[in-house]
Coordinates of N, CA and C in Angstrom, one line a residue:
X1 N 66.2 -20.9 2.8 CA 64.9 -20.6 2.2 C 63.8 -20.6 3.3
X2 N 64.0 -21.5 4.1 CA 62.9 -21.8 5.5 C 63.0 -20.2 6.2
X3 N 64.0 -19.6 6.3 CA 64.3 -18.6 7.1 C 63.7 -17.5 6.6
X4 N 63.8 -17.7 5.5 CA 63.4 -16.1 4.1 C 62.2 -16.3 4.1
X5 N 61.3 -17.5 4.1 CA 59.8 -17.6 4.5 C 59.4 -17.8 5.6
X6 N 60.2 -17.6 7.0 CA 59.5 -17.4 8.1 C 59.6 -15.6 8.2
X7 N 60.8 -15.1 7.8 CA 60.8 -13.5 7.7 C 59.7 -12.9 6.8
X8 N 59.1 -13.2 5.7 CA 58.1 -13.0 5.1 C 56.9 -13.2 6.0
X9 N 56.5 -14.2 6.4 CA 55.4 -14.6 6.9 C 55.3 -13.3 8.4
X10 N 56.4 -13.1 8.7 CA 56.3 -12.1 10.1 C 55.9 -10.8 9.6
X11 N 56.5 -10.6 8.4 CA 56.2 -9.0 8.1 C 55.1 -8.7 7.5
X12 N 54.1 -10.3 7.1 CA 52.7 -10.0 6.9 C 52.2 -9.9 7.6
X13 N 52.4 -10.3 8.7 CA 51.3 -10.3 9.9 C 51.9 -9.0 10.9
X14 N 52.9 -8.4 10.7 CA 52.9 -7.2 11.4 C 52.3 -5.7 10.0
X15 N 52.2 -6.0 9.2 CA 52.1 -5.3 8.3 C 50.1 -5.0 8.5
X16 N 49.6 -4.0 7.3 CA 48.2 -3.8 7.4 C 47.8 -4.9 7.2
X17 N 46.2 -5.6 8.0 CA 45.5 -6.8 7.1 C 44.9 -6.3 5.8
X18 N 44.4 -4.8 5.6 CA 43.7 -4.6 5.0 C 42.0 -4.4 5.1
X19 N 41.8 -4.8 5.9 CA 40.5 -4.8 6.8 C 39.8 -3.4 6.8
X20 N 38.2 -3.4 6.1 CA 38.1 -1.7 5.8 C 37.9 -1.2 7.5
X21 N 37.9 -0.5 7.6 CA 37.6 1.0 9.1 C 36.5 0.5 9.3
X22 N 36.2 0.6 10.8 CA 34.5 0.5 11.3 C 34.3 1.5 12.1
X23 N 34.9 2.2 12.4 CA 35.0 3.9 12.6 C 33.7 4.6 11.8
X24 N 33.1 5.4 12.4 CA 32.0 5.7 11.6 C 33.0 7.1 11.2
X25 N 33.5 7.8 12.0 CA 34.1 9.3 11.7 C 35.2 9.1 11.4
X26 N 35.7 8.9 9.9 CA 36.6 8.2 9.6 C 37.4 9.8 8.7
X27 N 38.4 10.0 8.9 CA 39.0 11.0 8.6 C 40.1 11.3 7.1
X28 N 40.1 9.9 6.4 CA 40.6 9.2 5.0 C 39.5 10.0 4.1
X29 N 40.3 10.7 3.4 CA 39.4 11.5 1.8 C 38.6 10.4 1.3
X30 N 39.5 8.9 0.6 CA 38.8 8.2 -0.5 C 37.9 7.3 0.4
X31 N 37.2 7.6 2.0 CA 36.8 7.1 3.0 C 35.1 8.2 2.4
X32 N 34.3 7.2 2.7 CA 32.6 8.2 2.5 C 31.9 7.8 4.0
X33 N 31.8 9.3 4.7 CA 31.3 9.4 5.6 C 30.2 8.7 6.1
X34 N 30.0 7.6 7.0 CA 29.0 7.0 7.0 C 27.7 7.4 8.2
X35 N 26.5 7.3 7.7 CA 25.7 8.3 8.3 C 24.2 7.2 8.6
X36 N 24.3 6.0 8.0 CA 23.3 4.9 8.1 C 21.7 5.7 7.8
X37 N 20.6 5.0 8.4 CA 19.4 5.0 8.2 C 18.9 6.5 9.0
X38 N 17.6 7.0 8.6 CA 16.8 8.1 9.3 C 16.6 7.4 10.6
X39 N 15.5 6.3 10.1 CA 15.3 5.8 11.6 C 15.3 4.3 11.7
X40 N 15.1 4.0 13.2 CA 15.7 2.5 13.3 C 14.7 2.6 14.6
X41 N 14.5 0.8 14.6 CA 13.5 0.4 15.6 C 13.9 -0.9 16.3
X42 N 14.3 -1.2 17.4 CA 15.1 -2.7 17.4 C 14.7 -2.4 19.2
X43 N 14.9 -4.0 19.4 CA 14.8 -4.9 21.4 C 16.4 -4.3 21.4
X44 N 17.0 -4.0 22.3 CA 18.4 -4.0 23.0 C 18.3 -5.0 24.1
X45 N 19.6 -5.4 24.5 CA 19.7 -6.2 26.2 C 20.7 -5.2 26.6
X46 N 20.2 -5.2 27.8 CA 21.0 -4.2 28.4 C 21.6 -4.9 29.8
X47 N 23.0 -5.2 29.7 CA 23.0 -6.1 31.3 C 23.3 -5.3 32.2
X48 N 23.3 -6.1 33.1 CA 23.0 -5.5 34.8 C 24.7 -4.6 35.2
X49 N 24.3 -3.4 35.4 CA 25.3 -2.5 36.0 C 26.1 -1.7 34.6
X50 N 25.7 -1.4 33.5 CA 26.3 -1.2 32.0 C 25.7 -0.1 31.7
X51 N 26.2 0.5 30.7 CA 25.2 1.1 29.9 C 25.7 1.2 28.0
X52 N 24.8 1.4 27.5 CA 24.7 0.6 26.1 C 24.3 2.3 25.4
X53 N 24.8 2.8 24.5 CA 25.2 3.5 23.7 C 25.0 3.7 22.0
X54 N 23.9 4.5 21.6 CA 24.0 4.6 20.1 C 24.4 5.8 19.5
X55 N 24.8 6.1 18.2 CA 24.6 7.4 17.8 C 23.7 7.6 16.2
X56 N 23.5 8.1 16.4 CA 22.4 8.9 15.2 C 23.0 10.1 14.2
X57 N 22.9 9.6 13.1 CA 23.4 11.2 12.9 C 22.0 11.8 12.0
X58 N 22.2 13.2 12.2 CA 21.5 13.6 12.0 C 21.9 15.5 11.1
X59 N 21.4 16.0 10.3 CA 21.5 17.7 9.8 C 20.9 18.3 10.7
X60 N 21.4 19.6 10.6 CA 20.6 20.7 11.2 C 19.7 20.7 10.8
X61 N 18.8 22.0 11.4 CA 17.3 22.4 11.5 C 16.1 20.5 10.8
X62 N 16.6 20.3 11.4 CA 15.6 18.6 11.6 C 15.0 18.0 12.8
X63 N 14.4 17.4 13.3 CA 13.5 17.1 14.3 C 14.0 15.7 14.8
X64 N 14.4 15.7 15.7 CA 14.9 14.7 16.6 C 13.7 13.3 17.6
X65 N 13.8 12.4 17.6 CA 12.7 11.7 18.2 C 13.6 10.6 19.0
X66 N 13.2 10.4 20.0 CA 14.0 9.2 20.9 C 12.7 8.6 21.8
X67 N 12.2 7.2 21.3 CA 11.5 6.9 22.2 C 12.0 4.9 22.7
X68 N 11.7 5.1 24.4 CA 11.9 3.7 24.5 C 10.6 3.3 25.6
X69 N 11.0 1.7 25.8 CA 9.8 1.4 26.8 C 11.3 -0.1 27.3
X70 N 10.8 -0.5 28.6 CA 11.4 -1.4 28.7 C 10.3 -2.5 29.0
X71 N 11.0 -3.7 28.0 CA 10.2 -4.6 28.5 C 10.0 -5.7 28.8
X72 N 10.6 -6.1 29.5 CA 11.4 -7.4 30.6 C 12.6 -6.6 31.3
X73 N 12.3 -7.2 33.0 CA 13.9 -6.8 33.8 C 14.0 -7.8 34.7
X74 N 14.7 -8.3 35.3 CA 14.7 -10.0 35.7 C 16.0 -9.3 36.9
X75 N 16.0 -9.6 38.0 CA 17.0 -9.6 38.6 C 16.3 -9.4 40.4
X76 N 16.8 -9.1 41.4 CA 16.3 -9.4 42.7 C 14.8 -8.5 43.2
X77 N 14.6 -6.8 42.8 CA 13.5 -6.0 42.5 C 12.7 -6.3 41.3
X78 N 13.7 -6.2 40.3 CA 12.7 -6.3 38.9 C 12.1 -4.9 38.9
X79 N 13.1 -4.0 39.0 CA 12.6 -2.4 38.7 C 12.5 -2.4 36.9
X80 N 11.3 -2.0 36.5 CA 11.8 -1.6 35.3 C 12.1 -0.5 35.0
X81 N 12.6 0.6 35.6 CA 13.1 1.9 35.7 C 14.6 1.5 35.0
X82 N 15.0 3.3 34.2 CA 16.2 3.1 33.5 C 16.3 4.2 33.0
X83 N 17.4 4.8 32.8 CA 17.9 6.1 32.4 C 18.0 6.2 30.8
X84 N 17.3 7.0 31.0 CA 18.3 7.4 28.9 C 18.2 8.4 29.0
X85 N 19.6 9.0 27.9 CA 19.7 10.5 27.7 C 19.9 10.6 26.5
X86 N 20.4 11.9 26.0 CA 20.5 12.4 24.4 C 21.3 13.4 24.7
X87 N 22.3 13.3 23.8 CA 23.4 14.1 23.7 C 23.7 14.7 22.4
X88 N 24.1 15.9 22.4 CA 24.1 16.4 20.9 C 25.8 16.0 20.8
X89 N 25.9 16.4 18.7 CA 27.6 16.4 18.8 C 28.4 16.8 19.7
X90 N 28.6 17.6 20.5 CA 29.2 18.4 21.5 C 29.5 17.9 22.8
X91 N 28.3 16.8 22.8 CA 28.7 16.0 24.3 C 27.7 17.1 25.6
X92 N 26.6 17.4 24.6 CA 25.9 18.2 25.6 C 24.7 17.4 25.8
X93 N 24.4 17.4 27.4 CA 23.0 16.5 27.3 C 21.4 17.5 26.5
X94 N 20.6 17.3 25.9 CA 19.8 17.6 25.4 C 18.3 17.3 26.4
X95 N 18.5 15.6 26.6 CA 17.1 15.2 27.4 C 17.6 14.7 28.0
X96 N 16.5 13.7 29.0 CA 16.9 12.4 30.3 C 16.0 12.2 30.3
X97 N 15.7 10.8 30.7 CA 14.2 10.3 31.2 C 14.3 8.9 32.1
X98 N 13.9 8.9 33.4 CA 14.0 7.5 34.2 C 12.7 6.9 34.1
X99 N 12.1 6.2 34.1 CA 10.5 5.8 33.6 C 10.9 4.3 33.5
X100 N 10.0 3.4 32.9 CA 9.4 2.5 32.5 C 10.0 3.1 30.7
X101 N 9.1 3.8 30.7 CA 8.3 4.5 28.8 C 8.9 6.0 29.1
X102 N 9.5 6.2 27.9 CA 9.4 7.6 27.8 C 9.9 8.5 26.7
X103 N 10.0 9.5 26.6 CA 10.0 10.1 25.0 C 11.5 11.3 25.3
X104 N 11.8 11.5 24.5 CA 12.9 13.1 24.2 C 12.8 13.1 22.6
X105 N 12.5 14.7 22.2 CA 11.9 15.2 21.3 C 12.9 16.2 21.6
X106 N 13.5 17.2 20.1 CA 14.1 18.2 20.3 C 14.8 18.5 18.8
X107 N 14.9 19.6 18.4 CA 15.6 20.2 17.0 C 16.9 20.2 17.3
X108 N 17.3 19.5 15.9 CA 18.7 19.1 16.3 C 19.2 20.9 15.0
X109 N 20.1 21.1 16.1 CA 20.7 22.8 15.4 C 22.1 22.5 15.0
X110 N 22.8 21.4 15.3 CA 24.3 21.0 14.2 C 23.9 19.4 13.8
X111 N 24.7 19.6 12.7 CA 25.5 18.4 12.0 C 26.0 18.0 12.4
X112 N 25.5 16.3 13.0 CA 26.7 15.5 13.2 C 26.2 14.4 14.0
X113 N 26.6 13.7 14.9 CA 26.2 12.4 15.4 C 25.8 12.6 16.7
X114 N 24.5 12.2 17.1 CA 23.9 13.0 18.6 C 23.8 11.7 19.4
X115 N 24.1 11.0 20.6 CA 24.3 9.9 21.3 C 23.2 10.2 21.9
X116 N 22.8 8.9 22.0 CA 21.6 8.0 22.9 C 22.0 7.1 23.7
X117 N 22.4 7.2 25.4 CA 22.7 6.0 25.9 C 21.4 5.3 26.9
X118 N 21.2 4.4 27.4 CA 20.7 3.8 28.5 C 21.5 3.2 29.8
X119 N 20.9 3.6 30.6 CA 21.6 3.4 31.8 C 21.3 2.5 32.9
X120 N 22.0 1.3 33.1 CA 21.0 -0.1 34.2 C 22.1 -0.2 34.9
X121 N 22.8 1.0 35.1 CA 24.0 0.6 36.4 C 23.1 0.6 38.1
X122 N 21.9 0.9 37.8 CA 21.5 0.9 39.3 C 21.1 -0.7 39.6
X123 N 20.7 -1.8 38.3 CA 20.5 -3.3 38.8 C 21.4 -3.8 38.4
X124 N 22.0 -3.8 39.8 CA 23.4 -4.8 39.6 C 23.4 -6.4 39.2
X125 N 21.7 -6.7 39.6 CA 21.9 -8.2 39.5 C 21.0 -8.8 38.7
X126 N 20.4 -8.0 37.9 CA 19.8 -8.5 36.3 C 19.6 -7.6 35.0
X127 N 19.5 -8.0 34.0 CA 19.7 -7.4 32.5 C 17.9 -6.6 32.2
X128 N 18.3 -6.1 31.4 CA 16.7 -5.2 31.0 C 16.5 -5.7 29.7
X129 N 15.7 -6.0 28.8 CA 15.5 -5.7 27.3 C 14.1 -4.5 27.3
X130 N 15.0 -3.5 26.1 CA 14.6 -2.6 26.0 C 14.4 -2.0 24.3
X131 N 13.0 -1.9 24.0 CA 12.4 -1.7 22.7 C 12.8 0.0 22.7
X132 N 13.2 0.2 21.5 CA 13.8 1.6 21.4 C 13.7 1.6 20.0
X133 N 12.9 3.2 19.9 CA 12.6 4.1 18.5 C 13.0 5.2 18.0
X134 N 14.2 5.4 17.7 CA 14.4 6.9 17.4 C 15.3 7.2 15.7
X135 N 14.8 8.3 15.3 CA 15.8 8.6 14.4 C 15.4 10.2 14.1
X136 N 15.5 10.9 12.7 CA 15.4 11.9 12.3 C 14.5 12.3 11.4
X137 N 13.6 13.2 11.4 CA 12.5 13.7 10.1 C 13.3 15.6 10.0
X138 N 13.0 15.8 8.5 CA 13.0 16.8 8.3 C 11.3 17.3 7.5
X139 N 11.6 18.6 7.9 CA 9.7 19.1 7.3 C 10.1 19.0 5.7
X140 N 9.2 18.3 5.1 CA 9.1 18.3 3.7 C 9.9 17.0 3.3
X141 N 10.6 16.4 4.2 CA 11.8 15.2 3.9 C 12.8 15.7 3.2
X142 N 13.3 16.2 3.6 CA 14.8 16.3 2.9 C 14.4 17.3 1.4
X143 N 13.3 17.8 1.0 CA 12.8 18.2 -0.1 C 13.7 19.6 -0.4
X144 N 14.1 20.1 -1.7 CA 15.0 21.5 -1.8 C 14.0 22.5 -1.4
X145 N 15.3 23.2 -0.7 CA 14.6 24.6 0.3 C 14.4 25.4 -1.1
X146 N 15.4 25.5 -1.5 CA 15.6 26.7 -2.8 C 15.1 25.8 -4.1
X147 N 13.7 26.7 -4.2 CA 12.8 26.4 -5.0 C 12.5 27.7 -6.1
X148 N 12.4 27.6 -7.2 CA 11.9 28.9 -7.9 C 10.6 29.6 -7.4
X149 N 10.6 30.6 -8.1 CA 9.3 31.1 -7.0 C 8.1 30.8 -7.6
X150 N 8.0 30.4 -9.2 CA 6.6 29.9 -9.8 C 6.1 28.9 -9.6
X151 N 7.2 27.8 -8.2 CA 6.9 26.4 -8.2 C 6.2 27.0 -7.2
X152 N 6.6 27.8 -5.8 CA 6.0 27.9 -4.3 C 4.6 28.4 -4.6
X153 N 3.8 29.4 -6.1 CA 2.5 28.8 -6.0 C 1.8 27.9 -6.1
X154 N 0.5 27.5 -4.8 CA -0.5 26.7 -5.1 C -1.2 26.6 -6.2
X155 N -1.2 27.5 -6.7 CA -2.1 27.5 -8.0 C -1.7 26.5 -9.1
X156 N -0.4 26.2 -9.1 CA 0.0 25.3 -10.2 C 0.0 23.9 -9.7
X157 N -0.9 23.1 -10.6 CA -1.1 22.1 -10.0 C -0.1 20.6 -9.6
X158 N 0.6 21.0 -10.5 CA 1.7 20.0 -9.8 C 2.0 20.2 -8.3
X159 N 2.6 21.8 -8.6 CA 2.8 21.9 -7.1 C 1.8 21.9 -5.4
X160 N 0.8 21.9 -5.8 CA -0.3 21.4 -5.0 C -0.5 19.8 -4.7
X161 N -0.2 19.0 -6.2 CA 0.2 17.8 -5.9 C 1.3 17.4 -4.9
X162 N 1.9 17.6 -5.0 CA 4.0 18.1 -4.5 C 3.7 18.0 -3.0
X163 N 2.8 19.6 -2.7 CA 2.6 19.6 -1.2 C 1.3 18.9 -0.6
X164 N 0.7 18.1 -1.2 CA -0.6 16.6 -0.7 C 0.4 15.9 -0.1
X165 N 0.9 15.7 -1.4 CA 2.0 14.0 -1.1 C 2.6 14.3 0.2
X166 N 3.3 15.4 -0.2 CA 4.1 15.8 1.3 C 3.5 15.6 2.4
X167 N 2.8 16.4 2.4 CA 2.0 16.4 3.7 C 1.3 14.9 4.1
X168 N 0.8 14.1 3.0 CA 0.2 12.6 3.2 C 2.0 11.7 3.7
X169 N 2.7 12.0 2.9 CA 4.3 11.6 4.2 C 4.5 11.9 5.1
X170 N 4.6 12.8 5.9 CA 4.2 13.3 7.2 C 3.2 12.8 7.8
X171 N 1.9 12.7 7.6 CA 1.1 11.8 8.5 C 1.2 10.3 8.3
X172 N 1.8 9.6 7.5 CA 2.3 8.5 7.2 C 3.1 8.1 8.3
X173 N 4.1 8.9 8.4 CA 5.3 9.1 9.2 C 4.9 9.0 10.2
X174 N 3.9 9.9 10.8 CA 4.0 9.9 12.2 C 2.6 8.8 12.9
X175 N 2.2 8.2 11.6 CA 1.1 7.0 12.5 C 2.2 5.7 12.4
X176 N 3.3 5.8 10.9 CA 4.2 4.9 11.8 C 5.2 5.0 13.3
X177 N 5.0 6.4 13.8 CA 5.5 6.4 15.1 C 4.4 5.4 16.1
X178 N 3.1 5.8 16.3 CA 2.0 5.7 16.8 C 2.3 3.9 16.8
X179 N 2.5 3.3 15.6 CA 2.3 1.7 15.5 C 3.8 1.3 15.9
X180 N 5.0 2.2 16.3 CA 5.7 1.4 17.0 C 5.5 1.5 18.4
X181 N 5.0 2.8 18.9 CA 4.4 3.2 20.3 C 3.5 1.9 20.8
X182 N 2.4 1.3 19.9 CA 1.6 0.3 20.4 C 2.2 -1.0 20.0
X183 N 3.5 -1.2 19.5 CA 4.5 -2.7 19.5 C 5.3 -2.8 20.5
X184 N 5.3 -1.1 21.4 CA 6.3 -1.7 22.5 C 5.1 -1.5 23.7
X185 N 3.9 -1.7 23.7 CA 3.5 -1.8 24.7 C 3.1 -2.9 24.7
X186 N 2.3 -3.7 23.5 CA 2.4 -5.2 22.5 C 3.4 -5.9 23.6
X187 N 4.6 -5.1 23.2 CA 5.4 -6.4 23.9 C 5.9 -6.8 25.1
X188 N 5.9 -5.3 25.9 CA 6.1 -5.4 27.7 C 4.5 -6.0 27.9
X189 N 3.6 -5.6 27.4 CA 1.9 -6.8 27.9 C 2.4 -8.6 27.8
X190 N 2.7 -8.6 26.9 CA 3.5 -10.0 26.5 C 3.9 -10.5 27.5
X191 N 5.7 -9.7 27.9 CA 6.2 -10.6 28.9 C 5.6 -9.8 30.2
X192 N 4.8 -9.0 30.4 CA 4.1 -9.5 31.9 C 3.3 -9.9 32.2
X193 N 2.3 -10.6 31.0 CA 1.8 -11.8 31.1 C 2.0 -12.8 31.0
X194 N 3.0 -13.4 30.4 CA 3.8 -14.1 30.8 C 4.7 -14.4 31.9
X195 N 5.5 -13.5 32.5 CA 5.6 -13.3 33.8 C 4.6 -13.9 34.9
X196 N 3.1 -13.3 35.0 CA 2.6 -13.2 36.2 C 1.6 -14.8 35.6
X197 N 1.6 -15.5 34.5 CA 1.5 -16.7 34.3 C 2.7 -18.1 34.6
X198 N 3.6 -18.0 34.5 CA 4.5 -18.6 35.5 C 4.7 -18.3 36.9
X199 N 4.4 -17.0 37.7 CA 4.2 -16.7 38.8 C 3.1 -17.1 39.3
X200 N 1.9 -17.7 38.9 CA 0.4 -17.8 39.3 C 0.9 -19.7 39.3
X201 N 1.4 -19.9 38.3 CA 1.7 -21.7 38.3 C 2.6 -21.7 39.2
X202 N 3.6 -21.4 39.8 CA 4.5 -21.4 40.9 C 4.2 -21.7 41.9
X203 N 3.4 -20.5 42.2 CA 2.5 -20.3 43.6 C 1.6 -21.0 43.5
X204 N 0.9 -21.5 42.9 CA -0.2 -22.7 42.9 C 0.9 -23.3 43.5
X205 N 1.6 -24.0 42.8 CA 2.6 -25.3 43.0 C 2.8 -25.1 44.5
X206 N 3.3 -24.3 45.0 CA 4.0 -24.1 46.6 C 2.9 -24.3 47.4
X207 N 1.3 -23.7 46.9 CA 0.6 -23.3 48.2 C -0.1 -25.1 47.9
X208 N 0.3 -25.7 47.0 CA -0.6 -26.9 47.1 C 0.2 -27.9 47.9
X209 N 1.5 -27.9 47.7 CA 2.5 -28.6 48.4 C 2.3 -28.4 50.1
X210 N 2.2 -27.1 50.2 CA 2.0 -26.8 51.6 C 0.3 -26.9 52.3
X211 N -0.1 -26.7 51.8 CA -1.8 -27.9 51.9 C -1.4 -29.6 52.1
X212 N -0.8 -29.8 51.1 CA -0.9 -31.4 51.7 C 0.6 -31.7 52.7
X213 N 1.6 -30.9 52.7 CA 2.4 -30.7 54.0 C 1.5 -30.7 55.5
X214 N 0.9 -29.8 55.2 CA 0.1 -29.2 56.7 C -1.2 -30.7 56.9
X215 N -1.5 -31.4 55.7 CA -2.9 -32.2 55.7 C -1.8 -33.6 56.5
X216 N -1.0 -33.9 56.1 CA 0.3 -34.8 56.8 C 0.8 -34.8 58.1
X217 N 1.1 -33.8 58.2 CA 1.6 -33.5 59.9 C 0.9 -33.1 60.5
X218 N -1.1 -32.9 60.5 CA -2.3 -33.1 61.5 C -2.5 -34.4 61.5
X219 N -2.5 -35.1 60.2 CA -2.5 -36.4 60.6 C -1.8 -37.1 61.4
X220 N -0.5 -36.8 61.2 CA 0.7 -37.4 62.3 C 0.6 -37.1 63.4
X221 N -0.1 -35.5 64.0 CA -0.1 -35.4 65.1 C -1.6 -36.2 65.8
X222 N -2.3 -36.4 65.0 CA -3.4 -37.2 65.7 C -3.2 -38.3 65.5
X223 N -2.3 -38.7 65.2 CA -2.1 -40.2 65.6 C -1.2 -40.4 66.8
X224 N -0.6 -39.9 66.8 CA 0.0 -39.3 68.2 C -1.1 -39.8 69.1
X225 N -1.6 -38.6 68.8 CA -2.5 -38.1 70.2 C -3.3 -39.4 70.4
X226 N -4.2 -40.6 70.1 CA -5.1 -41.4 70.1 C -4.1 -42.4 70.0
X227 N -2.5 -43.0 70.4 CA -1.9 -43.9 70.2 C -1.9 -44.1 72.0
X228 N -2.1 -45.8 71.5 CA -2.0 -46.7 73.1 C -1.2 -46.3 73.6
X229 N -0.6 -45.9 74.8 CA 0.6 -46.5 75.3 C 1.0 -47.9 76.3
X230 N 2.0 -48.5 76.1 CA 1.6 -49.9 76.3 C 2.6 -50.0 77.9
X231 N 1.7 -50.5 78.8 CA 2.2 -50.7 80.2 C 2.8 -51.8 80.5
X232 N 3.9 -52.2 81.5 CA 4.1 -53.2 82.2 C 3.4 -54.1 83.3
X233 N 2.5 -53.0 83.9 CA 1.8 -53.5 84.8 C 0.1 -54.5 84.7
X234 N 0.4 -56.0 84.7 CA -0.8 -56.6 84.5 C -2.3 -55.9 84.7
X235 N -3.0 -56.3 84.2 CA -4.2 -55.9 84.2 C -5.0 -56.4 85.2
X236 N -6.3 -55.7 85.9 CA -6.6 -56.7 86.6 C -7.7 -57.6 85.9

């Protein structure tokens, strides 16, 4: 019986766990395509010599936004320079940008998942954190193209309502772009004032250490210099 339940116990554990797919392009029918959020706003760490990797998906004829800022880089320069690009489904670059801050904007013309990487293989000997904004708008939000033709007059007032709102989403939309633009500058101000506030206590510390170094060894040398020296020869 010991034997019949160690043969069981093997063939569970070589068998499926059951564990659902984390595969986003998952090729299983009773499997639902997973396609996440429009947009997303989040700090990355990026370590030193790597590069870190998202994807987006996104429909055709929709408007593309990729923005980042970096804000802390710790390592022997402390460049905060860094590469991002944008790649459509196809594995075609779209944008690039080396900066500090910088933006790629562009209409996405297929369906499907468009890569965003960053790139810190040039600081081999420290990590970056990097505030990053991107996702997808369509004009009208996703609203049906194919509309009757008595709705596409203004004259009826719903539909006048229909296209305010709209339009009041769209500027909504894009001053929440504006207030992430001023969170990631918010927060590279942050840590480089914080930065050049530990640098300013530092350097106090060193240059005061070396003031009373330097106030010590003129002392020592003028004692030196004004010390007896004591003879053998009597006095007269």
């Amino acid at each position: 019986s010991s034997m019949l339940l160690l043969a069981l116990l093997v063939l569970g554990l070589l068998g499926p766990a059951g564990c659902p797919k984390t595969e986003p392009l998952s090729r299983s029918s009773d499997e639902p395509l997973f396609r996440g959020a429009d947009r997303y706003d989040f700090a990355v760490i990026v370590p030193a010599g790597t590069t870190e990797c998202f994807w987006q998906f996104a429909h055709h004829s929709g408007n593309f936004f990729f923005s980042y800022e970096v804000q802390r880089a710790t390592g022997i320069a402390k460049s905060r320079n860094i590469l991002a690009t944008a790649s459509d489904p196809n594995g075609f670059q779209l944008g690039a940008s080396q900066h500090v801050r910088g933006q790629i904007n562009f209409p996405t013309k297929e369906t499907g998942f468009y890569q965003l990487c960053l790139d810190n293989k040039h600081n081999h000997f420290g990590f970056m954190q990097v505030y990053l904004n991107f996702g997808v708008y369509y004009d009208g939000f996703n609203m049906e193209k194919e509309q009757p033709a008595e709705r596409k007059q203004l004259n009826d007032t719903l539909e006048a309502i229909g296209v305010s709102i709209r339009n009041l989403q769209m500027r909504i939309f894009h001053m929440w772009r504006f207030y992430n633009f001023a969170r990631m500058r918010k927060g590279a101000d942050s840590f480089l004032l914080e930065s050049n506030y530990h640098y300013v206590n530092w350097w106090s510390m060193a240059q005061s250490c070396v003031i009373v170094l330097s106030g010590v060894l003129q002392l020592y040398c003028l004692k030196r210099l004004f010390k007896a020296q004591s003879s053998s020869k009597p006095s007269c």
